[in-house]
Amino acid sequence: MEYVLGLADDALVTAQRMGWWISRAPELEEDVALANIGLDQLGQARSLLQHAGALEGDGRTEDDLAYWRDDRDFRCVHLVERPQTDFGVAMARLLILSAYQNELYAALLGSTDGVLSGVAGKAVKEVAYHLDHAHHWVVRLGDGTPESHARMQAALDAEWPFVEELFTPADPALVASGVAADPTALRGAVLDRIAKVVAEATLTLPEVAPRLGGGREGRHTEQLGYLLAEMQHLARSHPGARW
Amino acid sequence: MSTPPSPLWEVFIRARRGLNHVHAGSLHAADAETALRNARDVFTRRNEGVSIWVVPSSEITASSPDERDAFFDPAGDKVYRHPTFYDVPEGVEHL
């Protein structure tokens, strides 16, 4: 369940952060594009949370897990939980996350857990498009004007310390039984993919020390608390409400 | 907004194989590749299409409303241009 929660929470929190961009993107068309990406992530999160609830066996639904857990019970990585109110940061992060999810879901296609391989089958196409979208913008901004180049590089520098946490080893028993995709085995392909885009965008891969992670164990940045407060307050103010 | 909007593009979508591309609307984008992606995101969110064309709006030559009479009125009373105007004699095959 912990492993599935990790996948689910990455997607759920990304969806919430993408939602922030609606009405704030550079153009109306980009509003819709980012909303679509957020909704894809939300769809993945729903299936995964439902599955996590079933694995737990205590009858918790996707909504219970999304709205009634506190930050210590979330298993997302720090990469996705911090605010992304700069468009360059949003695209740098989407590039990193979608490159990772692309390899992740491709690997999970062969998972011995039928639900995980099913979710992966749908998600792998969705994140391929997210990757394409991020690729396009990172190249456009990186290989654009001196101003956009500098800001895109700054965005990449800001996100880079959070990359390594994506490859935190998973429970060895789950990897051995073929349920989980070994995150450490994804690292090479993910970094390769990102490096190609970064080179095409005339940017440089930052050489910075990775930040201490801990998201998979429930240790988060303080920003996750604010995000959850906003995401959960309606469901908690009106428990059981339907609309 | 201080920056001018990106160029306008016309979007054509083919709903299924075998159908024509049909005009779906227009959108702003910096270049053709972006226009294609924007069209995917704006116009095919609900499974509307299998193929998309984008064309710069500035490249379209349109007939003018001022010319409407000269352009279209003369066709109004020429019913014999419709195939249904003619009676097909009995016994004619392969028509």
mmCIF file of C-alpha atoms in Angstrom:
data_model
loop_
_atom_site.group_PDB
_atom_site.id
_atom_site.type_symbol
_atom_site.label_atom_id
_atom_site.label_comp_id
_atom_site.label_asym_id
_atom_site.label_seq_id
_atom_site.Cartn_x
_atom_site.Cartn_y
_atom_site.Cartn_z
ATOM 1 C CA MET A 1 0.000 0.000 0.000
ATOM 2 C CA GLU A 2 2.822 2.416 0.838
ATOM 3 C CA TYR A 3 4.264 1.973 -2.649
ATOM 4 C CA VAL A 4 0.935 2.596 -4.375
ATOM 5 C CA LEU A 5 0.321 5.623 -2.140
ATOM 6 C CA GLY A 6 3.659 7.039 -3.288
ATOM 7 C CA LEU A 7 2.612 6.826 -6.939
ATOM 8 C CA ALA A 8 -0.880 8.120 -6.163
ATOM 9 C CA ASP A 9 0.252 11.075 -4.072
ATOM 10 C CA ASP A 10 2.802 12.222 -6.665
ATOM 11 C CA ALA A 11 -0.044 12.368 -9.175
ATOM 12 C CA LEU A 12 -2.617 13.882 -6.795
ATOM 13 C CA VAL A 13 -0.365 16.682 -5.589
ATOM 14 C CA THR A 14 0.804 17.401 -9.144
ATOM 15 C CA ALA A 15 -2.839 17.699 -10.209
ATOM 16 C CA GLN A 16 -3.469 20.206 -7.435
ATOM 17 C CA ARG A 17 -0.404 22.271 -8.370
ATOM 18 C CA MET A 18 -1.379 22.233 -12.052
ATOM 19 C CA GLY A 19 -4.840 23.460 -11.126
ATOM 20 C CA TRP A 20 -3.267 26.629 -9.743
ATOM 21 C CA TRP A 21 -2.309 27.589 -13.306
ATOM 22 C CA ILE A 22 -5.863 27.655 -14.615
ATOM 23 C CA SER A 23 -6.583 31.301 -15.507
ATOM 24 C CA ARG A 24 -2.935 32.217 -14.853
ATOM 25 C CA ALA A 25 -1.102 30.647 -17.827
ATOM 26 C CA PRO A 26 0.454 32.867 -20.514
ATOM 27 C CA GLU A 27 -2.395 32.143 -22.920
ATOM 28 C CA LEU A 28 -5.889 30.724 -22.720
ATOM 29 C CA GLU A 29 -4.750 27.721 -24.761
ATOM 30 C CA GLU A 30 -2.064 26.953 -22.178
ATOM 31 C CA ASP A 31 -4.653 27.217 -19.386
ATOM 32 C CA VAL A 32 -6.528 24.398 -21.047
ATOM 33 C CA ALA A 33 -3.378 22.388 -21.733
ATOM 34 C CA LEU A 34 -2.256 22.544 -18.102
ATOM 35 C CA ALA A 35 -5.778 21.767 -16.910
ATOM 36 C CA ASN A 36 -5.777 18.671 -19.127
ATOM 37 C CA ILE A 37 -2.450 17.581 -17.713
ATOM 38 C CA GLY A 38 -3.724 18.128 -14.180
ATOM 39 C CA LEU A 39 -6.850 16.126 -14.940
ATOM 40 C CA ASP A 40 -4.795 13.265 -16.388
ATOM 41 C CA GLN A 41 -2.781 13.208 -13.181
ATOM 42 C CA LEU A 42 -5.954 13.336 -11.112
ATOM 43 C CA GLY A 43 -7.343 10.385 -13.029
ATOM 44 C CA GLN A 44 -4.193 8.385 -12.310
ATOM 45 C CA ALA A 45 -4.343 9.407 -8.657
ATOM 46 C CA ARG A 46 -7.970 8.288 -8.342
ATOM 47 C CA SER A 47 -7.340 4.806 -9.713
ATOM 48 C CA LEU A 48 -4.226 4.423 -7.583
ATOM 49 C CA LEU A 49 -5.874 5.693 -4.389
ATOM 50 C CA GLN A 50 -8.788 3.375 -4.928
ATOM 51 C CA HIS A 51 -6.321 0.531 -5.318
ATOM 52 C CA ALA A 52 -4.403 1.603 -2.206
ATOM 53 C CA GLY A 53 -7.672 1.603 -0.244
ATOM 54 C CA ALA A 54 -8.467 -1.897 -1.475
ATOM 55 C CA LEU A 55 -4.986 -3.143 -0.565
ATOM 56 C CA GLU A 56 -5.333 -1.680 2.926
ATOM 57 C CA GLY A 57 -8.661 -3.450 3.355
ATOM 58 C CA ASP A 58 -10.133 -1.038 5.897
ATOM 59 C CA GLY A 59 -12.782 0.231 3.526
ATOM 60 C CA ARG A 60 -11.193 3.619 2.923
ATOM 61 C CA THR A 61 -12.259 5.158 -0.403
ATOM 62 C CA GLU A 62 -10.232 7.331 -2.766
ATOM 63 C CA ASP A 63 -11.910 10.392 -1.200
ATOM 64 C CA ASP A 64 -11.052 9.278 2.336
ATOM 65 C CA LEU A 65 -7.436 8.931 1.303
ATOM 66 C CA ALA A 66 -7.291 12.198 -0.624
ATOM 67 C CA TYR A 67 -9.133 14.398 1.870
ATOM 68 C CA TRP A 68 -8.729 12.819 5.275
ATOM 69 C CA ARG A 69 -5.042 12.074 5.530
ATOM 70 C CA ASP A 70 -2.653 14.620 7.068
ATOM 71 C CA ASP A 71 0.654 15.560 5.519
ATOM 72 C CA ARG A 72 2.617 12.981 7.523
ATOM 73 C CA ASP A 73 0.551 10.272 5.869
ATOM 74 C CA PHE A 74 1.248 11.483 2.349
ATOM 75 C CA ARG A 75 3.969 9.681 0.404
ATOM 76 C CA CYS A 76 4.724 12.120 -2.420
ATOM 77 C CA VAL A 77 8.223 13.376 -3.224
ATOM 78 C CA HIS A 78 9.308 16.925 -2.427
ATOM 79 C CA LEU A 79 9.618 17.697 -6.137
ATOM 80 C CA VAL A 80 5.860 17.895 -6.627
ATOM 81 C CA GLU A 81 4.739 19.507 -3.386
ATOM 82 C CA ARG A 82 6.414 22.905 -3.545
ATOM 83 C CA PRO A 83 4.605 25.851 -5.170
ATOM 84 C CA GLN A 84 5.220 26.374 -8.881
ATOM 85 C CA THR A 85 4.120 29.930 -9.507
ATOM 86 C CA ASP A 86 6.807 30.560 -12.122
ATOM 87 C CA PHE A 87 6.014 29.181 -15.561
ATOM 88 C CA GLY A 88 9.627 28.114 -16.133
ATOM 89 C CA VAL A 89 9.612 26.202 -12.859
ATOM 90 C CA ALA A 90 6.323 24.564 -13.788
ATOM 91 C CA MET A 91 7.768 23.379 -17.103
ATOM 92 C CA ALA A 92 11.115 22.280 -15.631
ATOM 93 C CA ARG A 93 9.260 20.263 -13.025
ATOM 94 C CA LEU A 94 6.857 18.794 -15.552
ATOM 95 C CA LEU A 95 9.825 17.758 -17.688
ATOM 96 C CA ILE A 96 11.454 15.970 -14.767
ATOM 97 C CA LEU A 97 8.266 14.399 -13.459
ATOM 98 C CA SER A 98 6.925 13.249 -16.815
ATOM 99 C CA ALA A 99 10.294 11.813 -17.874
ATOM 100 C CA TYR A 100 10.231 9.844 -14.616
ATOM 101 C CA GLN A 101 6.577 8.805 -14.891
ATOM 102 C CA ASN A 102 7.103 7.807 -18.504
ATOM 103 C CA GLU A 103 9.782 5.263 -17.520
ATOM 104 C CA LEU A 104 7.877 4.310 -14.385
ATOM 105 C CA TYR A 105 4.602 3.459 -16.099
ATOM 106 C CA ALA A 106 6.412 1.743 -18.970
ATOM 107 C CA ALA A 107 8.056 -0.511 -16.385
ATOM 108 C CA LEU A 108 4.784 -1.026 -14.506
ATOM 109 C CA LEU A 109 3.136 -2.354 -17.674
ATOM 110 C CA GLY A 110 4.767 -5.628 -16.679
ATOM 111 C CA SER A 111 3.755 -5.437 -13.011
ATOM 112 C CA THR A 112 2.413 -8.630 -11.488
ATOM 113 C CA ASP A 113 -0.253 -6.452 -9.842
ATOM 114 C CA GLY A 114 -3.041 -6.374 -12.447
ATOM 115 C CA VAL A 115 -4.424 -3.013 -11.297
ATOM 116 C CA LEU A 116 -1.012 -1.352 -11.469
ATOM 117 C CA SER A 117 -0.336 -2.670 -14.959
ATOM 118 C CA GLY A 118 -3.821 -1.564 -16.008
ATOM 119 C CA VAL A 119 -3.364 1.966 -14.679
ATOM 120 C CA ALA A 120 0.078 2.069 -16.292
ATOM 121 C CA GLY A 121 -1.351 1.077 -19.663
ATOM 122 C CA LYS A 122 -3.560 4.163 -19.706
ATOM 123 C CA ALA A 123 -1.146 6.487 -17.959
ATOM 124 C CA VAL A 124 1.865 5.786 -20.135
ATOM 125 C CA LYS A 125 0.176 7.485 -23.105
ATOM 126 C CA GLU A 126 -0.941 10.416 -20.989
ATOM 127 C CA VAL A 127 2.476 11.127 -19.537
ATOM 128 C CA ALA A 128 4.084 10.738 -22.969
ATOM 129 C CA TYR A 129 2.047 13.774 -23.955
ATOM 130 C CA HIS A 130 2.977 15.626 -20.749
ATOM 131 C CA LEU A 131 6.609 14.971 -21.571
ATOM 132 C CA ASP A 132 6.100 16.251 -25.096
ATOM 133 C CA HIS A 133 4.442 19.400 -23.762
ATOM 134 C CA ALA A 134 7.228 20.097 -21.269
ATOM 135 C CA HIS A 135 9.891 19.267 -23.872
ATOM 136 C CA HIS A 136 8.374 21.785 -26.250
ATOM 137 C CA TRP A 137 8.272 24.608 -23.708
ATOM 138 C CA VAL A 138 11.680 23.957 -22.184
ATOM 139 C CA VAL A 139 13.265 24.084 -25.646
ATOM 140 C CA ARG A 140 11.251 27.153 -26.637
ATOM 141 C CA LEU A 141 12.193 29.061 -23.506
ATOM 142 C CA GLY A 142 15.734 27.723 -23.156
ATOM 143 C CA ASP A 143 16.597 28.351 -26.798
ATOM 144 C CA GLY A 144 14.641 31.612 -26.890
ATOM 145 C CA THR A 145 15.646 35.109 -25.874
ATOM 146 C CA PRO A 146 18.494 35.787 -23.410
ATOM 147 C CA GLU A 147 15.821 36.601 -20.821
ATOM 148 C CA SER A 148 13.861 33.375 -21.306
ATOM 149 C CA HIS A 149 17.083 31.350 -21.423
ATOM 150 C CA ALA A 150 18.249 32.791 -18.097
ATOM 151 C CA ARG A 151 14.885 32.189 -16.446
ATOM 152 C CA MET A 152 14.561 28.662 -17.781
ATOM 153 C CA GLN A 153 18.055 27.847 -16.519
ATOM 154 C CA ALA A 154 17.190 29.343 -13.129
ATOM 155 C CA ALA A 155 14.042 27.198 -13.028
ATOM 156 C CA LEU A 156 15.996 24.052 -13.850
ATOM 157 C CA ASP A 157 18.562 24.929 -11.173
ATOM 158 C CA ALA A 158 15.767 25.381 -8.652
ATOM 159 C CA GLU A 159 14.176 21.984 -9.374
ATOM 160 C CA TRP A 160 17.308 19.909 -9.799
ATOM 161 C CA PRO A 161 18.111 19.240 -6.125
ATOM 162 C CA PHE A 162 14.783 17.395 -5.897
ATOM 163 C CA VAL A 163 15.434 14.949 -8.734
ATOM 164 C CA GLU A 164 17.334 12.278 -6.795
ATOM 165 C CA GLU A 165 14.469 11.614 -4.389
ATOM 166 C CA LEU A 166 12.477 10.134 -7.276
ATOM 167 C CA PHE A 167 14.906 7.213 -7.275
ATOM 168 C CA THR A 168 14.566 6.347 -3.596
ATOM 169 C CA PRO A 169 14.627 2.533 -3.439
ATOM 170 C CA ALA A 170 11.262 0.829 -3.029
ATOM 171 C CA ASP A 171 10.474 -2.087 -0.716
ATOM 172 C CA PRO A 172 12.823 -4.862 -1.996
ATOM 173 C CA ALA A 173 10.134 -7.504 -1.437
ATOM 174 C CA LEU A 174 7.760 -5.678 -3.798
ATOM 175 C CA VAL A 175 10.465 -5.292 -6.421
ATOM 176 C CA ALA A 176 11.398 -8.964 -6.114
ATOM 177 C CA SER A 177 7.792 -10.114 -6.521
ATOM 178 C CA GLY A 178 7.400 -7.986 -9.641
ATOM 179 C CA VAL A 179 4.739 -5.693 -8.183
ATOM 180 C CA ALA A 180 6.847 -2.521 -7.999
ATOM 181 C CA ALA A 181 9.149 -0.999 -10.599
ATOM 182 C CA ASP A 182 12.578 -0.551 -9.031
ATOM 183 C CA PRO A 183 13.049 3.248 -8.929
ATOM 184 C CA THR A 184 16.843 2.952 -8.922
ATOM 185 C CA ALA A 185 16.671 1.050 -12.228
ATOM 186 C CA LEU A 186 14.734 3.920 -13.843
ATOM 187 C CA ARG A 187 17.363 6.516 -13.027
ATOM 188 C CA GLY A 188 19.618 6.100 -16.072
ATOM 189 C CA ALA A 189 16.864 6.287 -18.663
ATOM 190 C CA VAL A 190 15.121 9.223 -16.934
ATOM 191 C CA LEU A 191 18.266 11.322 -16.618
ATOM 192 C CA ASP A 192 19.183 10.472 -20.215
ATOM 193 C CA ARG A 193 15.849 11.683 -21.463
ATOM 194 C CA ILE A 194 16.075 14.918 -19.508
ATOM 195 C CA ALA A 195 19.689 15.505 -20.561
ATOM 196 C CA LYS A 196 18.719 15.336 -24.253
ATOM 197 C CA VAL A 197 15.999 17.948 -23.814
ATOM 198 C CA VAL A 198 18.282 20.161 -21.735
ATOM 199 C CA ALA A 199 20.987 19.993 -24.414
ATOM 200 C CA GLU A 200 18.484 20.773 -27.178
ATOM 201 C CA ALA A 201 17.305 23.755 -25.148
ATOM 202 C CA THR A 202 20.931 25.035 -24.933
ATOM 203 C CA LEU A 203 20.716 24.790 -21.149
ATOM 204 C CA THR A 204 23.156 23.073 -18.812
ATOM 205 C CA LEU A 205 22.395 20.332 -16.326
ATOM 206 C CA PRO A 206 22.906 21.857 -12.885
ATOM 207 C CA GLU A 207 25.605 20.372 -10.711
ATOM 208 C CA VAL A 208 24.071 20.708 -7.303
ATOM 209 C CA ALA A 209 23.922 18.483 -4.274
ATOM 210 C CA PRO A 210 20.624 16.636 -3.929
ATOM 211 C CA ARG A 211 18.334 17.769 -1.128
ATOM 212 C CA LEU A 212 17.445 15.410 1.621
ATOM 213 C CA GLY A 213 14.209 13.722 0.617
ATOM 214 C CA GLY A 214 11.998 11.746 2.923
ATOM 215 C CA GLY A 215 8.669 12.292 1.215
ATOM 216 C CA ARG A 216 8.170 8.552 0.782
ATOM 217 C CA GLU A 217 8.421 8.192 4.580
ATOM 218 C CA GLY A 218 6.055 11.076 5.261
ATOM 219 C CA ARG A 219 8.634 13.775 5.934
ATOM 220 C CA HIS A 220 7.586 16.753 3.853
ATOM 221 C CA THR A 221 8.310 20.404 3.231
ATOM 222 C CA GLU A 222 6.036 22.818 5.032
ATOM 223 C CA GLN A 223 4.462 23.766 1.693
ATOM 224 C CA LEU A 224 2.598 20.464 1.495
ATOM 225 C CA GLY A 225 0.595 21.489 4.565
ATOM 226 C CA TYR A 226 -0.624 24.660 2.862
ATOM 227 C CA LEU A 227 -1.490 22.747 -0.281
ATOM 228 C CA LEU A 228 -3.484 20.160 1.665
ATOM 229 C CA ALA A 229 -5.262 22.852 3.673
ATOM 230 C CA GLU A 230 -6.561 24.338 0.448
ATOM 231 C CA MET A 231 -7.295 20.988 -1.197
ATOM 232 C CA GLN A 232 -9.005 19.391 1.787
ATOM 233 C CA HIS A 233 -10.820 22.208 3.554
ATOM 234 C CA LEU A 234 -14.054 21.912 1.586
ATOM 235 C CA ALA A 235 -14.348 18.157 2.069
ATOM 236 C CA ARG A 236 -13.545 18.529 5.767
ATOM 237 C CA SER A 237 -15.926 21.457 6.338
ATOM 238 C CA HIS A 238 -18.806 19.503 4.833
ATOM 239 C CA PRO A 239 -18.116 15.838 5.574
ATOM 240 C CA GLY A 240 -19.986 13.532 3.239
ATOM 241 C CA ALA A 241 -21.286 16.376 1.097
ATOM 242 C CA ARG A 242 -22.211 15.467 -2.472
ATOM 243 C CA TRP A 243 -22.673 17.659 -5.505
ATOM 244 C CA MET B 1 -1.012 42.328 -21.256
ATOM 245 C CA SER B 2 1.957 44.148 -22.693
ATOM 246 C CA THR B 3 2.912 41.439 -25.186
ATOM 247 C CA PRO B 4 0.775 41.146 -28.300
ATOM 248 C CA PRO B 5 -1.164 37.886 -28.662
ATOM 249 C CA SER B 6 0.353 35.108 -30.760
ATOM 250 C CA PRO B 7 -0.843 34.631 -34.348
ATOM 251 C CA LEU B 8 -4.259 33.160 -34.972
ATOM 252 C CA TRP B 9 -4.732 29.666 -36.438
ATOM 253 C CA GLU B 10 -7.759 27.918 -37.876
ATOM 254 C CA VAL B 11 -8.292 24.361 -36.706
ATOM 255 C CA PHE B 12 -9.750 21.532 -38.768
ATOM 256 C CA ILE B 13 -10.578 18.199 -37.205
ATOM 257 C CA ARG B 14 -11.379 14.836 -38.721
ATOM 258 C CA ALA B 15 -13.776 13.067 -36.399
ATOM 259 C CA ARG B 16 -13.375 9.575 -37.864
ATOM 260 C CA ARG B 17 -11.593 7.831 -40.648
ATOM 261 C CA GLY B 18 -13.448 8.398 -43.889
ATOM 262 C CA LEU B 19 -14.851 11.800 -42.916
ATOM 263 C CA ASN B 20 -13.506 15.150 -44.057
ATOM 264 C CA HIS B 21 -11.643 17.533 -41.818
ATOM 265 C CA VAL B 22 -14.208 20.033 -40.568
ATOM 266 C CA HIS B 23 -13.524 23.516 -39.268
ATOM 267 C CA ALA B 24 -13.669 23.383 -35.473
ATOM 268 C CA GLY B 25 -12.623 26.896 -34.463
ATOM 269 C CA SER B 26 -9.533 29.019 -34.069
ATOM 270 C CA LEU B 27 -6.843 29.600 -31.483
ATOM 271 C CA HIS B 28 -3.657 31.512 -30.744
ATOM 272 C CA ALA B 29 -0.214 29.925 -30.935
ATOM 273 C CA ALA B 30 3.336 31.055 -31.552
ATOM 274 C CA ASP B 31 4.019 28.526 -34.308
ATOM 275 C CA ALA B 32 2.502 25.589 -36.166
ATOM 276 C CA GLU B 33 3.747 22.902 -33.786
ATOM 277 C CA THR B 34 2.356 24.760 -30.796
ATOM 278 C CA ALA B 35 -0.875 25.387 -32.675
ATOM 279 C CA LEU B 36 -1.244 21.661 -33.284
ATOM 280 C CA ARG B 37 -0.725 20.880 -29.609
ATOM 281 C CA ASN B 38 -3.057 23.650 -28.505
ATOM 282 C CA ALA B 39 -5.680 22.346 -30.916
ATOM 283 C CA ARG B 40 -5.321 18.896 -29.396
ATOM 284 C CA ASP B 41 -5.827 20.357 -25.933
ATOM 285 C CA VAL B 42 -8.632 22.754 -26.742
ATOM 286 C CA PHE B 43 -10.676 20.894 -29.359
ATOM 287 C CA THR B 44 -10.150 17.166 -28.861
ATOM 288 C CA ARG B 45 -10.550 16.860 -25.088
ATOM 289 C CA ARG B 46 -13.754 14.905 -25.479
ATOM 290 C CA ASN B 47 -12.596 12.410 -28.035
ATOM 291 C CA GLU B 48 -13.654 14.510 -31.013
ATOM 292 C CA GLY B 49 -10.963 13.608 -33.457
ATOM 293 C CA VAL B 50 -8.394 11.337 -35.014
ATOM 294 C CA SER B 51 -6.564 13.943 -37.081
ATOM 295 C CA ILE B 52 -5.966 17.691 -36.860
ATOM 296 C CA TRP B 53 -4.939 20.335 -39.400
ATOM 297 C CA VAL B 54 -3.943 23.854 -38.432
ATOM 298 C CA VAL B 55 -3.735 26.693 -40.937
ATOM 299 C CA PRO B 56 -2.595 30.268 -40.288
ATOM 300 C CA SER B 57 -5.719 32.427 -40.360
ATOM 301 C CA SER B 58 -3.802 35.034 -42.328
ATOM 302 C CA GLU B 59 -3.345 32.517 -45.157
ATOM 303 C CA ILE B 60 -7.061 32.114 -45.703
ATOM 304 C CA THR B 61 -8.650 34.108 -48.514
ATOM 305 C CA ALA B 62 -12.306 34.614 -47.772
ATOM 306 C CA SER B 63 -15.170 35.811 -49.911
ATOM 307 C CA SER B 64 -16.481 39.186 -48.888
ATOM 308 C CA PRO B 65 -20.045 39.835 -47.707
ATOM 309 C CA ASP B 66 -20.150 42.723 -50.230
ATOM 310 C CA GLU B 67 -19.781 40.238 -53.051
ATOM 311 C CA ARG B 68 -22.481 37.972 -51.754
ATOM 312 C CA ASP B 69 -25.089 38.857 -54.353
ATOM 313 C CA ALA B 70 -22.756 38.410 -57.298
ATOM 314 C CA PHE B 71 -21.242 35.264 -55.845
ATOM 315 C CA PHE B 72 -24.194 33.306 -54.666
ATOM 316 C CA ASP B 73 -27.505 34.675 -55.925
ATOM 317 C CA PRO B 74 -27.149 33.454 -59.532
ATOM 318 C CA ALA B 75 -27.094 29.857 -58.267
ATOM 319 C CA GLY B 76 -30.380 30.319 -56.442
ATOM 320 C CA ASP B 77 -32.802 29.667 -59.285
ATOM 321 C CA LYS B 78 -30.967 26.981 -61.237
ATOM 322 C CA VAL B 79 -32.734 23.935 -59.964
ATOM 323 C CA TYR B 80 -31.596 21.943 -63.022
ATOM 324 C CA ARG B 81 -28.143 21.823 -61.439
ATOM 325 C CA HIS B 82 -29.456 19.381 -58.872
ATOM 326 C CA PRO B 83 -29.324 15.795 -60.043
ATOM 327 C CA THR B 84 -32.822 15.234 -58.665
ATOM 328 C CA PHE B 85 -34.163 17.671 -61.311
ATOM 329 C CA TYR B 86 -33.962 15.032 -63.988
ATOM 330 C CA ASP B 87 -36.234 12.046 -64.424
ATOM 331 C CA VAL B 88 -34.256 8.946 -65.057
ATOM 332 C CA PRO B 89 -35.866 6.845 -67.802
ATOM 333 C CA GLU B 90 -36.768 3.380 -66.716
ATOM 334 C CA GLY B 91 -34.313 0.702 -67.581
ATOM 335 C CA VAL B 92 -31.209 2.889 -67.344
ATOM 336 C CA GLU B 93 -28.653 1.068 -65.313
ATOM 337 C CA HIS B 94 -25.452 2.098 -63.592
ATOM 338 C CA LEU B 95 -26.524 5.660 -63.024
#
